[in-house]
XYZ file of C-alpha atoms in Angstrom:
468
model
C -16.029 -52.394 3.633
C -15.237 -53.089 3.190
C -15.803 -53.995 2.394
C -14.989 -52.710 0.516
C -17.178 -52.191 -0.374
C -17.431 -49.868 -2.450
C -20.749 -50.635 -1.924
C -21.755 -49.085 -4.505
C -24.037 -46.255 -4.021
C -25.260 -47.762 -0.812
C -21.799 -47.828 0.583
C -20.776 -48.325 4.150
C -19.285 -44.942 4.659
C -21.232 -41.728 4.354
C -21.244 -38.566 6.339
C -22.780 -35.152 6.531
C -22.218 -32.304 4.125
C -21.999 -29.965 7.097
C -23.907 -30.855 10.226
C -27.684 -30.723 10.374
C -28.360 -30.187 6.697
C -31.658 -31.717 5.765
C -30.881 -32.199 2.071
C -27.455 -33.679 2.455
C -25.908 -34.999 -0.760
C -24.031 -37.671 1.128
C -27.183 -38.806 2.849
C -28.727 -39.076 -0.584
C -25.831 -41.259 -1.672
C -26.131 -43.386 1.462
C -29.826 -43.886 0.895
C -29.330 -45.042 -2.643
C -32.246 -42.941 -3.734
C -33.380 -42.206 -7.233
C -32.398 -38.725 -8.283
C -35.400 -37.093 -9.852
C -35.013 -33.471 -10.740
C -32.506 -31.177 -9.038
C -32.747 -29.208 -5.863
C -29.167 -28.189 -5.216
C -25.963 -27.649 -7.136
C -25.323 -31.393 -7.141
C -28.713 -32.302 -8.505
C -29.980 -33.999 -5.336
C -33.679 -34.067 -4.685
C -36.378 -35.805 -2.692
C -36.385 -39.583 -2.710
C -39.108 -42.156 -2.095
C -39.480 -44.310 1.047
C -38.298 -47.889 0.721
C -39.940 -51.145 1.762
C -38.514 -53.780 4.106
C -37.153 -55.848 1.219
C -35.733 -52.854 -0.641
C -33.962 -51.653 2.489
C -32.640 -55.177 3.027
C -31.172 -55.132 -0.467
C -29.588 -51.735 0.146
C -28.047 -52.986 3.396
C -26.787 -56.082 1.627
C -25.292 -54.038 -1.196
C -23.739 -51.705 1.356
C -21.768 -54.492 3.045
C -20.745 -56.746 0.163
C -17.760 -55.501 -1.769
C -14.010 -55.744 -2.237
C -13.321 -56.303 1.467
C -15.293 -59.540 1.340
C -12.790 -61.095 -1.077
C -9.958 -60.332 1.393
C -11.441 -62.439 4.200
C -9.459 -65.511 3.171
C -6.318 -63.517 3.916
C -7.887 -62.489 7.235
C -8.636 -66.100 8.179
C -5.006 -66.956 7.417
C -3.997 -64.622 10.242
C -6.341 -66.269 12.769
C -6.717 -69.921 11.773
C -9.638 -72.103 10.714
C -10.799 -72.780 14.267
C -10.394 -69.293 15.722
C -11.377 -67.106 12.760
C -15.106 -67.992 12.399
C -16.112 -67.281 16.048
C -13.942 -64.139 16.109
C -15.558 -62.915 12.894
C -19.026 -63.491 14.349
C -17.983 -61.805 17.609
C -16.731 -58.698 15.810
C -19.862 -58.732 13.650
C -22.083 -58.784 16.744
C -20.168 -55.854 18.234
C -20.459 -53.875 14.987
C -24.208 -54.535 14.742
C -24.648 -53.619 18.407
C -22.805 -50.350 17.746
C -25.216 -49.690 14.883
C -28.152 -50.288 17.232
C -26.571 -47.836 19.670
C -26.406 -45.177 16.970
C -30.054 -45.699 15.982
C -31.217 -45.617 19.609
C -29.106 -42.578 20.489
C -30.305 -40.453 17.568
C -33.932 -41.243 18.437
C -33.374 -40.243 22.074
C -31.417 -37.152 21.098
C -33.993 -35.949 18.599
C -36.796 -36.418 21.130
C -34.804 -34.692 23.837
C -33.599 -31.775 21.771
C -36.094 -31.489 18.936
C -36.195 -27.738 19.465
C -32.449 -27.503 18.904
C -32.655 -29.618 15.756
C -35.522 -27.473 14.470
C -33.543 -24.321 15.111
C -30.541 -25.596 13.209
C -32.208 -27.126 10.187
C -35.623 -25.441 10.148
C -37.120 -28.918 9.738
C -38.111 -30.997 12.764
C -38.247 -34.144 10.674
C -34.789 -33.659 9.234
C -32.211 -36.307 9.984
C -28.490 -36.053 10.468
C -25.728 -38.353 9.383
C -23.050 -39.960 11.512
C -20.966 -36.828 12.091
C -24.062 -34.714 12.743
C -25.319 -37.262 15.271
C -22.028 -37.150 17.175
C -22.113 -33.349 17.220
C -25.730 -33.345 18.366
C -25.009 -35.722 21.244
C -22.082 -33.659 22.477
C -23.875 -30.330 21.908
C -26.746 -31.425 24.168
C -24.677 -33.557 26.561
C -22.940 -32.626 29.833
C -21.983 -28.970 30.016
C -18.274 -29.763 30.271
C -18.398 -31.637 26.937
C -20.538 -29.289 24.864
C -17.564 -27.204 23.799
C -16.166 -30.265 22.026
C -19.233 -30.843 19.824
C -17.841 -29.170 16.688
C -14.452 -30.779 17.237
C -16.044 -34.232 17.482
C -17.988 -33.704 14.256
C -14.793 -32.633 12.525
C -12.960 -35.649 13.962
C -15.619 -38.038 12.651
C -15.459 -36.359 9.242
C -11.665 -36.775 9.248
C -12.006 -40.501 9.873
C -14.695 -40.702 7.194
C -12.390 -39.029 4.682
C -9.502 -41.312 5.646
C -11.762 -44.342 5.271
C -13.169 -43.336 1.895
C -9.828 -42.280 0.429
C -8.342 -45.478 1.823
C -11.003 -47.460 -0.021
C -10.145 -45.565 -3.196
C -6.468 -46.480 -2.770
C -7.407 -50.135 -2.271
C -9.470 -50.023 -5.468
C -6.451 -49.011 -7.534
C -4.455 -51.970 -6.209
C -7.406 -54.368 -6.462
C -8.175 -53.550 -10.097
C -4.522 -53.451 -11.177
C -3.619 -56.828 -9.647
C -6.671 -58.598 -11.069
C -6.321 -57.112 -14.534
C -2.613 -57.922 -14.617
C -3.382 -61.614 -14.123
C -5.972 -61.611 -16.890
C -3.930 -59.662 -19.432
C -0.735 -61.631 -18.731
C -2.503 -64.695 -20.120
C -2.956 -62.896 -23.443
C 0.638 -61.715 -23.629
C -0.025 -58.138 -22.481
C 2.562 -58.072 -19.713
C 2.900 -54.932 -17.612
C 3.788 -54.310 -13.995
C 1.134 -53.592 -11.361
C 2.316 -49.974 -11.297
C 1.820 -49.632 -15.044
C -1.671 -51.101 -14.767
C -2.482 -48.517 -12.087
C -1.299 -45.758 -14.410
C -3.582 -47.055 -17.171
C -6.693 -47.274 -15.007
C -5.952 -43.824 -13.574
C -7.334 -42.312 -16.795
C -10.904 -43.728 -16.671
C -11.044 -43.373 -12.897
C -10.040 -39.706 -13.007
C -12.554 -39.026 -15.772
C -15.297 -40.582 -13.635
C -14.445 -38.282 -10.723
C -15.185 -35.251 -12.896
C -18.891 -36.126 -12.774
C -20.270 -33.674 -10.216
C -23.947 -34.621 -10.403
C -24.843 -37.772 -8.516
C -27.820 -38.633 -10.678
C -25.380 -39.489 -13.474
C -23.519 -41.874 -11.161
C -26.574 -43.687 -9.805
C -27.318 -45.934 -12.831
C -23.901 -47.600 -12.758
C -24.462 -48.816 -9.192
C -27.027 -51.427 -10.229
C -24.595 -52.907 -12.731
C -21.801 -52.855 -10.143
C -23.971 -54.599 -7.550
C -24.940 -57.316 -10.025
C -21.315 -57.868 -11.056
C -19.958 -58.174 -7.511
C -22.782 -60.518 -6.433
C -22.282 -62.724 -9.479
C -18.555 -62.689 -8.798
C -19.113 -63.897 -5.232
C -21.340 -66.795 -6.329
C -18.971 -67.858 -9.116
C -15.938 -67.637 -6.833
C -17.581 -69.820 -4.194
C -18.575 -72.308 -6.915
C -14.989 -72.639 -8.137
C -13.418 -72.874 -4.663
C -15.789 -75.558 -3.381
C -14.325 -78.101 -5.819
C -11.534 -80.399 -4.584
C -11.156 -78.905 -1.118
C -8.216 -80.273 0.897
C -8.694 -81.846 4.363
C -9.136 -79.359 7.203
C -6.158 -80.872 9.054
C -3.818 -79.395 6.437
C -4.559 -75.864 7.653
C -3.639 -74.095 10.868
C -6.427 -74.176 13.431
C -5.036 -71.217 15.390
C -2.489 -68.782 13.987
C 0.258 -66.978 15.883
C -1.119 -64.360 18.253
C 0.892 -61.509 16.723
C -0.990 -62.009 13.443
C -4.402 -61.332 14.999
C -4.227 -57.534 14.510
C -4.079 -58.085 10.730
C -7.152 -60.309 11.007
C -8.902 -57.645 13.083
C -8.230 -54.824 10.609
C -9.430 -56.783 7.575
C -12.644 -57.993 9.245
C -13.529 -54.520 10.531
C -12.821 -53.125 7.070
C -15.395 -55.569 5.691
C -18.010 -55.141 8.434
C -17.847 -51.403 8.982
C -21.216 -50.192 7.700
C -22.275 -48.029 10.600
C -22.748 -44.795 8.649
C -25.280 -46.555 6.458
C -27.812 -47.342 9.182
C -29.286 -43.884 9.845
C -30.015 -43.008 6.203
C -31.524 -46.430 5.494
C -33.717 -46.294 8.585
C -34.903 -42.777 7.816
C -35.693 -43.800 4.239
C -38.018 -46.682 5.177
C -41.791 -46.459 4.926
C -41.919 -47.950 8.432
C -38.661 -46.960 10.159
C -39.581 -49.035 13.228
C -39.019 -52.173 11.130
C -35.348 -51.353 10.803
C -34.057 -52.178 14.284
C -36.630 -54.678 15.556
C -35.396 -58.155 16.632
C -36.319 -59.455 13.165
C -35.836 -56.094 11.499
C -33.734 -55.192 8.498
C -30.534 -54.595 10.455
C -30.406 -57.902 12.339
C -31.654 -60.135 9.517
C -29.528 -58.418 6.883
C -26.334 -58.556 8.928
C -26.867 -62.222 9.788
C -26.973 -62.968 6.045
C -23.919 -60.793 5.391
C -22.039 -62.351 8.319
C -22.782 -65.852 7.046
C -21.464 -64.890 3.613
C -18.300 -63.458 5.176
C -17.603 -66.548 7.277
C -18.303 -68.838 4.315
C -15.966 -67.125 1.862
C -13.251 -66.584 4.486
C -13.339 -70.225 5.625
C -13.473 -71.724 2.125
C -10.781 -69.364 0.782
C -8.260 -70.248 3.478
C -9.172 -73.947 3.397
C -8.713 -74.015 -0.389
C -5.473 -72.060 -0.721
C -3.917 -72.111 2.764
C -1.079 -69.679 3.427
C -0.928 -68.950 -0.304
C -4.297 -67.156 -0.184
C -3.916 -63.641 -1.621
C -5.139 -60.243 -0.449
C -8.091 -60.865 -2.761
C -9.014 -64.506 -3.288
C -9.780 -63.714 -6.931
C -6.008 -63.557 -7.427
C -5.772 -67.257 -6.476
C -8.178 -68.400 -9.181
C -6.748 -70.179 -12.220
C -6.419 -67.182 -14.515
C -5.876 -69.310 -17.631
C -9.475 -70.531 -17.539
C -12.384 -68.500 -18.903
C -14.637 -68.444 -15.818
C -11.971 -67.095 -13.438
C -11.070 -64.467 -16.010
C -14.734 -63.425 -16.232
C -14.886 -63.204 -12.431
C -11.805 -61.006 -12.216
C -12.989 -58.721 -15.025
C -16.508 -58.453 -13.592
C -15.388 -57.609 -10.060
C -12.712 -55.210 -11.309
C -15.284 -53.453 -13.473
C -17.694 -53.182 -10.525
C -14.965 -51.564 -8.427
C -14.016 -49.164 -11.218
C -17.646 -48.148 -11.734
C -18.083 -47.312 -8.061
C -14.821 -45.495 -7.364
C -16.499 -42.153 -8.107
C -19.313 -42.897 -5.651
C -16.908 -43.644 -2.811
C -14.826 -40.647 -3.856
C -17.899 -38.395 -3.645
C -17.955 -38.547 0.163
C -14.603 -36.876 0.978
C -15.174 -34.343 -1.798
C -18.576 -33.416 -0.334
C -16.922 -32.933 3.062
C -13.740 -31.124 2.028
C -14.705 -29.021 -1.011
C -17.326 -26.806 0.715
C -14.739 -25.972 3.381
C -12.256 -24.961 0.694
C -14.879 -22.795 -1.004
C -15.731 -21.117 2.310
C -12.058 -20.498 3.022
C -10.704 -19.474 -0.380
C -13.792 -18.897 -2.547
C -15.753 -17.848 -4.384
C -13.744 -18.909 -7.422
C -13.971 -17.189 -10.782
C -14.509 -20.549 -12.534
C -16.081 -22.736 -9.809
C -16.605 -25.817 -11.994
C -13.006 -25.743 -13.210
C -11.737 -25.214 -9.664
C -13.694 -28.187 -8.337
C -12.588 -30.366 -11.250
C -8.942 -29.520 -10.548
C -9.452 -30.340 -6.870
C -11.127 -33.647 -7.697
C -8.273 -34.529 -10.043
C -5.692 -33.693 -7.381
C -7.441 -35.873 -4.777
C -7.743 -38.729 -7.263
C -4.053 -38.383 -8.061
C -3.305 -38.520 -4.317
C -5.063 -41.884 -3.967
C -3.159 -43.115 -7.029
C 0.197 -42.096 -5.537
C -0.602 -43.775 -2.215
C -1.670 -46.944 -4.036
C 1.567 -46.913 -6.035
C 3.511 -46.554 -2.793
C 1.847 -49.528 -1.060
C 0.861 -52.135 -3.668
C 0.289 -54.828 -1.007
C -3.469 -55.331 -1.207
C -4.028 -57.385 1.960
C -1.853 -55.134 4.113
C -3.481 -51.999 2.691
C -6.958 -53.319 3.529
C -5.883 -54.223 7.060
C -4.309 -50.788 7.576
C -7.419 -48.897 6.425
C -9.620 -51.092 8.615
C -7.437 -50.663 11.692
C -6.920 -46.906 11.347
C -10.325 -45.515 10.472
C -12.977 -48.215 10.257
C -12.262 -49.245 13.849
C -12.855 -45.722 15.125
C -16.150 -45.358 13.258
C -17.476 -48.821 14.119
C -16.235 -49.501 17.652
C -15.059 -46.307 19.348
C -17.457 -43.464 18.552
C -20.832 -45.277 19.114
C -20.174 -46.354 22.748
C -18.660 -42.957 23.511
C -21.769 -41.081 22.384
C -23.961 -43.567 24.257
C -22.069 -42.768 27.473
C -22.381 -39.038 26.761
C -26.147 -39.236 26.234
C -26.816 -41.607 29.129
C -24.650 -39.512 31.435
C -26.736 -36.452 30.636
C -29.954 -38.395 31.213
C -28.662 -39.815 34.501
C -29.331 -43.324 33.188
C -25.762 -44.606 32.970
C -25.994 -47.957 34.753
C -23.070 -50.166 35.699
C -23.831 -52.693 32.954
C -24.081 -50.009 30.276
C -20.859 -48.252 31.194
C -19.016 -51.558 31.582
C -20.197 -52.742 28.180
C -19.310 -49.455 26.492
C -15.877 -49.343 28.096
C -15.164 -52.909 26.972
C -16.151 -52.076 23.370
C -14.024 -48.914 23.401
C -11.051 -50.861 24.787
C -11.463 -53.530 22.105
C -11.582 -50.774 19.506
C -8.507 -49.022 20.894
C -6.607 -52.303 21.158
C -7.479 -53.147 17.558
C -6.667 -49.603 16.444
C -3.193 -49.571 18.022
C -2.125 -53.156 17.373
C -3.721 -53.336 13.930
C -2.098 -50.113 12.780
C 1.286 -51.114 14.204
C 1.264 -54.615 12.744
C -0.013 -53.419 9.357
C 2.672 -50.742 9.090
C 5.310 -53.164 10.341
C 4.257 -55.754 7.755
C 4.298 -53.137 4.989
C 7.833 -52.112 6.000
C 8.934 -55.759 5.996
C 7.350 -56.248 2.568
C 9.320 -53.293 1.196
C 12.551 -54.514 2.764
C 12.246 -57.868 0.992
């Protein structure tokens, strides 16, 4: 998400608005709750527990987004034979990491409920991803407790990088798709000029400070992206070429690009805690046939299907978003591109809300209070939006941008932090068996390998793209 995902109110990447806050605006965003009445300056209030099916839909919406349409480009970098099992393998690791996070927070809250109560004055309060990491280190081995605040800040940094990276991808995604559509009607502009045009509505949307005004657009965005997926698959499944015309296994040096794009699409780990805590029966979330396993199997099948069909259909010509390969002179492909672009535009502000909710309170604490607080926050939001626009203008290579974001930040959140906190907690409980530590070390090494090689290859490919 990555899937993109600007996943659209229920997106893959949330955090904590300061550790251990029980009424966290980001948690409210992650949970996709209905905003009824206001309880804080952002208008966030109590939400209602969700059923199994509702939580399944939230999980689905949280993992299906713009990153999904880049999986054809990912499969190009692995090959038709190698890409499907590798995608499923990475999906299993990501889901296992999500199970680790759920299990660790349960153990930590049981073990240190008194500490949680002291910090939040609410024993039933839940923390987000960053708060969970801090909690594990704060109650872990004595030698590691001094790093608890640093680890929370590090997770928040990666969350901000991920979210702002998504926002940069959205600029490129919308601009490239709209350029194809408008070129057909004689409105010819460069990708950069399209980005400048869409900057206006996107920046205006970021000025909305109250989440309850952003919530209604998420339902429309979810419908548009789901309809776009179905229509895209329908178009691509016609006149498929023989499998023998495609590479079965790609060159090994291309695998890091595959890794970054797939992790970008799968990385939904910060969604699991809020969704679980929001359920009427939280135990149904991580059972063998619970929401997490069943939902991710469906999402994984969708990912493999669109990645396989996209690469089989278009081969090495597959674009960073397969929507760019559709015949733009026909009405249905144009509707698909407009619908998906509109869904991304509608949800930019929701993805953008996360880094603002992390960074702005720190700025207020450091430099505030401001004489005109609303104006000050609006100026800050505009500056951050302009930053994502400038970065998108600098790297208008959609596929490479997605791979870079996935390799740099999504990898750390999905594959590196969960096994680390499991080792910290198990070490403190003297229950760190050989199998557990071996498994966690392997996952961390896979994450580090993907982080280093994916970042290097993505940057190298971006440099080569500029040089040509």
